[in-house]
mmCIF file of C-alpha atoms in Angstrom:
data_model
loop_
_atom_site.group_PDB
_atom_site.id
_atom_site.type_symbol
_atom_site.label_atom_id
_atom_site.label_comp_id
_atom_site.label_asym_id
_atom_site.label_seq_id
_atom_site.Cartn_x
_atom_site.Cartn_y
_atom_site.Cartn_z
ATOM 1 C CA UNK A 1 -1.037 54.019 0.013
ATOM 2 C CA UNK A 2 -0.697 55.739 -3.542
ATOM 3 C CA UNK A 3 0.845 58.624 -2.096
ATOM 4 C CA UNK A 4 3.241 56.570 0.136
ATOM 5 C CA UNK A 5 4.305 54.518 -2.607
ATOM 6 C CA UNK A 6 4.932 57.642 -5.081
ATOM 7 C CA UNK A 7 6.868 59.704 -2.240
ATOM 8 C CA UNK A 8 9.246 56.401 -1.814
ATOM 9 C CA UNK A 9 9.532 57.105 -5.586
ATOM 10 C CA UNK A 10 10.600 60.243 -5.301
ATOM 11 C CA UNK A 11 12.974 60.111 -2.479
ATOM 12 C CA UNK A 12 14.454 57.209 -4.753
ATOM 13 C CA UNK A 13 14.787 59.287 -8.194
ATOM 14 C CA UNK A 14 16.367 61.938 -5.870
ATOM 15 C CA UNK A 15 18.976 59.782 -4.587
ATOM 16 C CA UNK A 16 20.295 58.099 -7.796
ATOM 17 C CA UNK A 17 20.076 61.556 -9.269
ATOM 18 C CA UNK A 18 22.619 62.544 -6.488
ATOM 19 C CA UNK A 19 24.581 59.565 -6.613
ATOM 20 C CA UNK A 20 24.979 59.579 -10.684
ATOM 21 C CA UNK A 21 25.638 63.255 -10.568
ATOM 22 C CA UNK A 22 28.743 62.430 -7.939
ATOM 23 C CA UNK A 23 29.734 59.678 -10.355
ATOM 24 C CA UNK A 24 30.160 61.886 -13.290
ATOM 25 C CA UNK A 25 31.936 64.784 -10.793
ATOM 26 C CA UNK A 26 34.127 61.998 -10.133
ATOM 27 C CA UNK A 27 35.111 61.067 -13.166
ATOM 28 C CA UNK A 28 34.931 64.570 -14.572
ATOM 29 C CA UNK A 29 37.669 65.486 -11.624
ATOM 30 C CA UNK A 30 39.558 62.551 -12.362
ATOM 31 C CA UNK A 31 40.353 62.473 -16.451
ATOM 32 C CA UNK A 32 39.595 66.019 -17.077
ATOM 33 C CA UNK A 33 40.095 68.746 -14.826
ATOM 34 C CA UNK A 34 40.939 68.912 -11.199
ATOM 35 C CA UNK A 35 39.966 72.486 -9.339
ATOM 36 C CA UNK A 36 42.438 74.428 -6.880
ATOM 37 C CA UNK A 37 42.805 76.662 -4.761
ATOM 38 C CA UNK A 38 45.631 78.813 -4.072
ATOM 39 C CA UNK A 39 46.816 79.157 -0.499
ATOM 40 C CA UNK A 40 50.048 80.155 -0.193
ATOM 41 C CA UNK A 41 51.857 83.096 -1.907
ATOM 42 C CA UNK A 42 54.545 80.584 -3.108
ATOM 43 C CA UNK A 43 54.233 81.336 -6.865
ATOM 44 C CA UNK A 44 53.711 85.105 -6.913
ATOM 45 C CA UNK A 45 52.904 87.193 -8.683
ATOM 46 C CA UNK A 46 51.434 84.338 -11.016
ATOM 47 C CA UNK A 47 49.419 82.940 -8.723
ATOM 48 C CA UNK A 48 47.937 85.017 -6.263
ATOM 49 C CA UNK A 49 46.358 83.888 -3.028
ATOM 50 C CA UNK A 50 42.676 83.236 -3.439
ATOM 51 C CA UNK A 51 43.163 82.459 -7.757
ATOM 52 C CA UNK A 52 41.179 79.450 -8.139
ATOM 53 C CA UNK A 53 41.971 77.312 -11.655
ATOM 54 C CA UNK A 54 41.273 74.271 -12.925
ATOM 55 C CA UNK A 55 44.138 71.580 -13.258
ATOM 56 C CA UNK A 56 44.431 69.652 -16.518
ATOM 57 C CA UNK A 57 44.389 66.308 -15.516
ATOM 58 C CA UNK A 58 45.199 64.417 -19.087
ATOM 59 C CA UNK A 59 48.561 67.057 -19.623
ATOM 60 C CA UNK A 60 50.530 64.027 -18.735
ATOM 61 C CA UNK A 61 48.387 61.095 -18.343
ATOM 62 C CA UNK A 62 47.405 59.467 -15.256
ATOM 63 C CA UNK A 63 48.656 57.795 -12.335
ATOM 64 C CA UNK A 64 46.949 57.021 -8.678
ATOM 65 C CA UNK A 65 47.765 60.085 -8.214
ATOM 66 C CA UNK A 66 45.000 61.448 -10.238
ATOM 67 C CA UNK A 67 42.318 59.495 -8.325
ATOM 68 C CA UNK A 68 40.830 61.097 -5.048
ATOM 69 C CA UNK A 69 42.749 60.093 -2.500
ATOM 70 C CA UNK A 70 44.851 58.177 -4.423
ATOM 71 C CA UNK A 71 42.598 55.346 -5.160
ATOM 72 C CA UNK A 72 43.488 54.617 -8.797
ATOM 73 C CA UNK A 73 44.244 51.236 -9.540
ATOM 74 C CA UNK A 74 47.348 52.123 -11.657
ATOM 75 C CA UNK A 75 51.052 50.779 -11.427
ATOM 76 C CA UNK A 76 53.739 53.601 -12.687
ATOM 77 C CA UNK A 77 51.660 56.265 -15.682
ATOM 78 C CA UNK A 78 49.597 55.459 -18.237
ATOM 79 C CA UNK A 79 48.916 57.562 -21.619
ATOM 80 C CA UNK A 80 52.480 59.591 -20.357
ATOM 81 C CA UNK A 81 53.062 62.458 -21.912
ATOM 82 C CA UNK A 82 56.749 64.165 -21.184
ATOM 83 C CA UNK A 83 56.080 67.855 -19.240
ATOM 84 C CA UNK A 84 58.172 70.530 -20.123
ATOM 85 C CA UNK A 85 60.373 72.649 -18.684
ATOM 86 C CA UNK A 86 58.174 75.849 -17.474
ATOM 87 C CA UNK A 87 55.088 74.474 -16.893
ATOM 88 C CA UNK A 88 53.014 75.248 -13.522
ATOM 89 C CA UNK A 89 52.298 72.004 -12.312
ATOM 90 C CA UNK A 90 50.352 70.214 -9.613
ATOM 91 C CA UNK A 91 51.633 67.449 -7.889
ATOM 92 C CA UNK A 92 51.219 65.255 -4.842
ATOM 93 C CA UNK A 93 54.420 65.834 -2.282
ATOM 94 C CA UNK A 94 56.003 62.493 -1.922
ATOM 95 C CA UNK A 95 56.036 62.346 1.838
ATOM 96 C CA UNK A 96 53.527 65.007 2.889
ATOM 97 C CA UNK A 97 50.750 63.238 1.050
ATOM 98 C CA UNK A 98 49.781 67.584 0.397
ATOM 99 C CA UNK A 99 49.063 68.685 -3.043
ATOM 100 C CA UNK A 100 51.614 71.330 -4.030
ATOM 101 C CA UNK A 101 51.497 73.971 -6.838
ATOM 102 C CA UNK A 102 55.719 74.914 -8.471
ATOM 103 C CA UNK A 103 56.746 75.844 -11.818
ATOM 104 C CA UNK A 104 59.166 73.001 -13.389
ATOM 105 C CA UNK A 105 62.602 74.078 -13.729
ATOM 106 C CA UNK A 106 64.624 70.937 -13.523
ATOM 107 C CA UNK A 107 64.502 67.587 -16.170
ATOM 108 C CA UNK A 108 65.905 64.119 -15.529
ATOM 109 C CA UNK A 109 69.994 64.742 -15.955
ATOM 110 C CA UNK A 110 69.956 68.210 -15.708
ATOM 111 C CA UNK A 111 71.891 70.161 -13.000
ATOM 112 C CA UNK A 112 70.203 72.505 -11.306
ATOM 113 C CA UNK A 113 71.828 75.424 -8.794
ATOM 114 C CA UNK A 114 70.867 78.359 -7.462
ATOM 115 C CA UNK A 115 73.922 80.723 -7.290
ATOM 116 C CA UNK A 116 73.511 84.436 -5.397
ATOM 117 C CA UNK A 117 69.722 84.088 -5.966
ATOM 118 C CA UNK A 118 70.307 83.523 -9.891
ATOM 119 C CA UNK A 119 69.307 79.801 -11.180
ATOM 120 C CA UNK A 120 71.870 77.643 -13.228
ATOM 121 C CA UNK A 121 70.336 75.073 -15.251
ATOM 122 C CA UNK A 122 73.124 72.546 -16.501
ATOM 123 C CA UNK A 123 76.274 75.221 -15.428
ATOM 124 C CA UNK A 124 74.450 77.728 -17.699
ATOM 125 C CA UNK A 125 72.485 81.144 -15.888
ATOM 126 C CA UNK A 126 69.021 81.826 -17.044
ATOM 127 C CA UNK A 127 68.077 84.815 -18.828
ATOM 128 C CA UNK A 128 67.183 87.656 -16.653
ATOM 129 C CA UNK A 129 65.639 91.027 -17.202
ATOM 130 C CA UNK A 130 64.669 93.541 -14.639
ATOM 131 C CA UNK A 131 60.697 94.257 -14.539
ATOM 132 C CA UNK A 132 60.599 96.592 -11.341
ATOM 133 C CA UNK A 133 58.636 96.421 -8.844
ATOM 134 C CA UNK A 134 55.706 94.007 -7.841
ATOM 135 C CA UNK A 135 53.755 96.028 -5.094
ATOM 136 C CA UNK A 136 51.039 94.728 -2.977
ATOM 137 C CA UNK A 137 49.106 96.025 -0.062
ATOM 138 C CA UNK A 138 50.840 94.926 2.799
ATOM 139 C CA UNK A 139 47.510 93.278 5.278
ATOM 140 C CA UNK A 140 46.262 89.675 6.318
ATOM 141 C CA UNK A 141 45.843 87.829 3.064
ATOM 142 C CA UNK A 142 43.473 84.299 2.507
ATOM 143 C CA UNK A 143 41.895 82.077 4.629
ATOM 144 C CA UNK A 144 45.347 81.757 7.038
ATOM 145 C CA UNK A 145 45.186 85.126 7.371
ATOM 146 C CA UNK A 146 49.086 85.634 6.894
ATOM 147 C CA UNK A 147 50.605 88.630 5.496
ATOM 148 C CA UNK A 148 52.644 88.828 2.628
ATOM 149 C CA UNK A 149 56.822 89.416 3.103
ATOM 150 C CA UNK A 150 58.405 92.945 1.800
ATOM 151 C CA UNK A 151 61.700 93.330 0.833
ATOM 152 C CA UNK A 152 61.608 96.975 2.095
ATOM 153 C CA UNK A 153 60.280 95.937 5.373
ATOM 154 C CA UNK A 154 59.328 97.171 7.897
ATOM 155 C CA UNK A 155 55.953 98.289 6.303
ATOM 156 C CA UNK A 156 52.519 99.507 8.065
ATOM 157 C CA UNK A 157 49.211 97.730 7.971
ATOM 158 C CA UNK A 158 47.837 99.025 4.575
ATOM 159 C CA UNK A 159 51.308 100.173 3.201
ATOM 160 C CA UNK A 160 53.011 99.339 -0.151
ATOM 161 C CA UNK A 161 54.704 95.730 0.556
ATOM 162 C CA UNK A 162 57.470 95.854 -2.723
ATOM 163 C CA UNK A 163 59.387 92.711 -3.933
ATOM 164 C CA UNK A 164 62.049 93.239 -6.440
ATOM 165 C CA UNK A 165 60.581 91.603 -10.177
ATOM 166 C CA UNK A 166 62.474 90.032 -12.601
ATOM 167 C CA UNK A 167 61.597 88.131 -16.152
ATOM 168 C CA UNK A 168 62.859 84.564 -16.177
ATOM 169 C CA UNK A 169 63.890 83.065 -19.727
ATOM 170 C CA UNK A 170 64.485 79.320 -19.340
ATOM 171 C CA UNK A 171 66.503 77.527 -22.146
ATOM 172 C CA UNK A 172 63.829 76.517 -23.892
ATOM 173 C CA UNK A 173 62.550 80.128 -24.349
ATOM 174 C CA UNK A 174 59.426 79.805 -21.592
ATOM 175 C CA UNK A 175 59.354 83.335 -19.759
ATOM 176 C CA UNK A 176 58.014 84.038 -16.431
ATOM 177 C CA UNK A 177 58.328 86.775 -13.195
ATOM 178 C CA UNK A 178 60.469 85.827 -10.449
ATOM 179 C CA UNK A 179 60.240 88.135 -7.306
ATOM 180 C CA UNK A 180 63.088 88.729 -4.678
ATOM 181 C CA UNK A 181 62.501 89.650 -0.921
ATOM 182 C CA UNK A 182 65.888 89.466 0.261
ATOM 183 C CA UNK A 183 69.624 89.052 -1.235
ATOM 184 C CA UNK A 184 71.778 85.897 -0.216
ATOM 185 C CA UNK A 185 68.730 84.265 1.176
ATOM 186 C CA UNK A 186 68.727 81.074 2.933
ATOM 187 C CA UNK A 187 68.321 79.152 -0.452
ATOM 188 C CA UNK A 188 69.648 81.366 -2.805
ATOM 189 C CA UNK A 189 73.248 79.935 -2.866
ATOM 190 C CA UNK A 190 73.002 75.723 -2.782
ATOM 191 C CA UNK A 191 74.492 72.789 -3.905
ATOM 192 C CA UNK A 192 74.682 71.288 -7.225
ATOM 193 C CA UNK A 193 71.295 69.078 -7.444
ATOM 194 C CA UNK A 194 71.205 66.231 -10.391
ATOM 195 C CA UNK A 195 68.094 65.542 -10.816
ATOM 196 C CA UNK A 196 67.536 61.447 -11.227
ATOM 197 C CA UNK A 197 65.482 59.847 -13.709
ATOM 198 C CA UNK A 198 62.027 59.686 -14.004
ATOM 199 C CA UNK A 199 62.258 62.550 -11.435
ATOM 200 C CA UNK A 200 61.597 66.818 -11.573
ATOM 201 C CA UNK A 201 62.834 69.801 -9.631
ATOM 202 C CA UNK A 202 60.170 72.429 -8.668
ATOM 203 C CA UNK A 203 60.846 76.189 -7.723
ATOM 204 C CA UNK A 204 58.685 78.567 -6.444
ATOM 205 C CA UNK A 205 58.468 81.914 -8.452
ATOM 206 C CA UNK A 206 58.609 83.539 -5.501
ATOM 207 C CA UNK A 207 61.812 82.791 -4.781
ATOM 208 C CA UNK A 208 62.734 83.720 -1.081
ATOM 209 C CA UNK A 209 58.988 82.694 0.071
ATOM 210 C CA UNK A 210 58.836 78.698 -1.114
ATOM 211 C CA UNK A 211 59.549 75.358 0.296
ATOM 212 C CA UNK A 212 60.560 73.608 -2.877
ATOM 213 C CA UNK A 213 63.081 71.463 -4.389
ATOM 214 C CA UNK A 214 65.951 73.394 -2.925
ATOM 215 C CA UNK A 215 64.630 72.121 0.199
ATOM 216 C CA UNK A 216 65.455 68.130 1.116
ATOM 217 C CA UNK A 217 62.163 66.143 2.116
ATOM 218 C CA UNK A 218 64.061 64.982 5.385
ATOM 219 C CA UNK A 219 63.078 68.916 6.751
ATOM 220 C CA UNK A 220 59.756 69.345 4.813
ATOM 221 C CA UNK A 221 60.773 70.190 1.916
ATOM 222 C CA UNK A 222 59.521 69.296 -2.016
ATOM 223 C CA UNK A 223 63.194 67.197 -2.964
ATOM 224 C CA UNK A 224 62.580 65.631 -6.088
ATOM 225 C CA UNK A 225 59.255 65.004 -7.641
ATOM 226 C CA UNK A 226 58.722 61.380 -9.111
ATOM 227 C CA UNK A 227 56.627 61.742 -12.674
ATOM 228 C CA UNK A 228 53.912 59.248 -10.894
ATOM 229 C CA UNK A 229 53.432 62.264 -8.144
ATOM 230 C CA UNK A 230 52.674 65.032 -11.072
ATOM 231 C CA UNK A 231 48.757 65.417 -11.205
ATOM 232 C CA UNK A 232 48.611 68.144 -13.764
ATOM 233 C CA UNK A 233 49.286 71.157 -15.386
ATOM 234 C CA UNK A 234 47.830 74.678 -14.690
ATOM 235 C CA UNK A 235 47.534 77.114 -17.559
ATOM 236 C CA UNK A 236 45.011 79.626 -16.761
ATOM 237 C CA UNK A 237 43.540 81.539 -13.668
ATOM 238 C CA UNK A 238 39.180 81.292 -13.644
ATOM 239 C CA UNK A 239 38.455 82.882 -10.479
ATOM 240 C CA UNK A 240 40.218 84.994 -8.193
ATOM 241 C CA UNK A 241 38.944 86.792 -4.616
ATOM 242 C CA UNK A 242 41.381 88.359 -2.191
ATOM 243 C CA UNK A 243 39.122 87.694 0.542
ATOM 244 C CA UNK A 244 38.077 84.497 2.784
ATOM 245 C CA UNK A 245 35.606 83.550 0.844
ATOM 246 C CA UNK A 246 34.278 83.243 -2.571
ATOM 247 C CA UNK A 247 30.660 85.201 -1.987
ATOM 248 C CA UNK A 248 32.473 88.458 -0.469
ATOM 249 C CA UNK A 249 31.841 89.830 -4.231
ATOM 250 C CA UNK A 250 33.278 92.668 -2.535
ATOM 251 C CA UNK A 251 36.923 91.248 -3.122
ATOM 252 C CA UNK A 252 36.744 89.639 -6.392
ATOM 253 C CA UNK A 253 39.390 90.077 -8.876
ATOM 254 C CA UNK A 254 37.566 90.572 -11.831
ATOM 255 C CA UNK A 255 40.836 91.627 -13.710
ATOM 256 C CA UNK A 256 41.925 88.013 -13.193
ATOM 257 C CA UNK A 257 38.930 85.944 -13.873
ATOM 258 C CA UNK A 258 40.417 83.479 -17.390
ATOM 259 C CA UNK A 259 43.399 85.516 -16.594
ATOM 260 C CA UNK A 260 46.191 83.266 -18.896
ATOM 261 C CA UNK A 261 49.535 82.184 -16.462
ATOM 262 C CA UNK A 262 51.861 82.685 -19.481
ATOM 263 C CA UNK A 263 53.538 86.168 -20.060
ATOM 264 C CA UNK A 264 53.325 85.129 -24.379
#
């Protein structure tokens, strides 16, 4: 009977060890950091597919948004803190219910346009500089298994896959690569956008391969973000594998591991 009783003891220890452990995962996710994946070749090259990071959940307070599956009891933002223009943020797509990773480029009031592939931010063109080429190997890349798009396609399995680079200088001095794949793309001429209040407008930095603000929700796109969607702000790369999975050491990035996402 003694050793009955003390093995019901243990299996008992052992599950309110596991259950306090997920209790403080939970609330470590929720008010500190959030971790993510990278699965789309949207922001390259400063995110590449297979960069994992951790999301910095308190950047701009909290909302429901910042719960698992949305479950925070909270009405509007609490302990709000304004983001800035530049930051890499990630936020919960207002329709889509899908957690999406853009760069901010677009405050309440401004007006945002993209004009022969070059972005106007309140009538004014940003700052561009030429930065040559950004050259990956042109095979299956991730978990989807997708490859990436050239702008000198065609390109052979195993080639060099090039993408024209640029340096980005927002107004407010924040500097980042943009990459072009093709000239007088479907989104690089558009309408004037005013972005409402209380509301952002996202771009990809890889500008002829994202489904971002440019794009209206009504066809799947990002439209604008409201602030209670924005879950957090990304500001530096901790792991990074090109393969499928995380123990193929064989495709680590080691050159990215704490790699920093800001070109200062």
């Amino acid at each position: 009977m003694a050793a009955t009783a003390e093995k019901k003891d243990g299996i008992w220890e052992t599950v309110k060890t596991v259950f306090w452990a997920l209790v403080i995962a939970g609330v470590f996710r929720t008010l500190f950091f959030q971790p993510f994946w990278i699965p789309s070749g949207s922001m390259k090259e400063t995110l590449l597919i297979g960069d994992f990071l951790f999301v910095n959940k308190w950047a701009y307070g909290y909302s429901r948004y910042s719960c698992p599956f949305a479950l925070c009891p909270i009405t509007g933002r609490i302990f709000a803190s304004d983001p800035e223009r530049g930051d890499i943020v990630v936020f919960r797509h207002p329709v889509s219910g899908d957690d999406l990773i853009k760069r901010l480029v677009g405050l309440p009031g401004d007006r945002i346009q993209v004009r022969e592939g070059v972005l106007y931010i309140n009538d004014e063109a940003v700052q561009l500089e030429d930065a040559g080429d950004f050259a990956e190997t042109y095979e299956r890349q991730g978990s989807a298994g997708q490859y990436p798009r050239c702008e000198n396609a065609p390109v052979g399995q195993g080639g060099d896959c090039l993408k024209g680079r640029q340096i980005e200088t927002l107004p407010n001095g924040v500097s980042h690569y943009i990459l072009n794949i093709e000239d007088n793309g479907f989104a690089d001429n558009t309408p004037v956008f005013t972005v409402p209040e209380g509301h952002f407008f996202f771009m990809g930095d890889n500008r002829d391969n994202s489904v971002d603000s440019r794009f209206p929700q009504a066809t799947g796109g990002v439209g604008f973000v409201p602030f209670e969607n924005l879950i957090g702000r990304a500001d530096r790369v901790m792991f990074s594998s090109a393969g499928t999975s995380m123990l193929a050491f064989w495709t680590w990035r080691p050159d990215r591991f704490f790699h920093s996402l800001s070109l200062d």
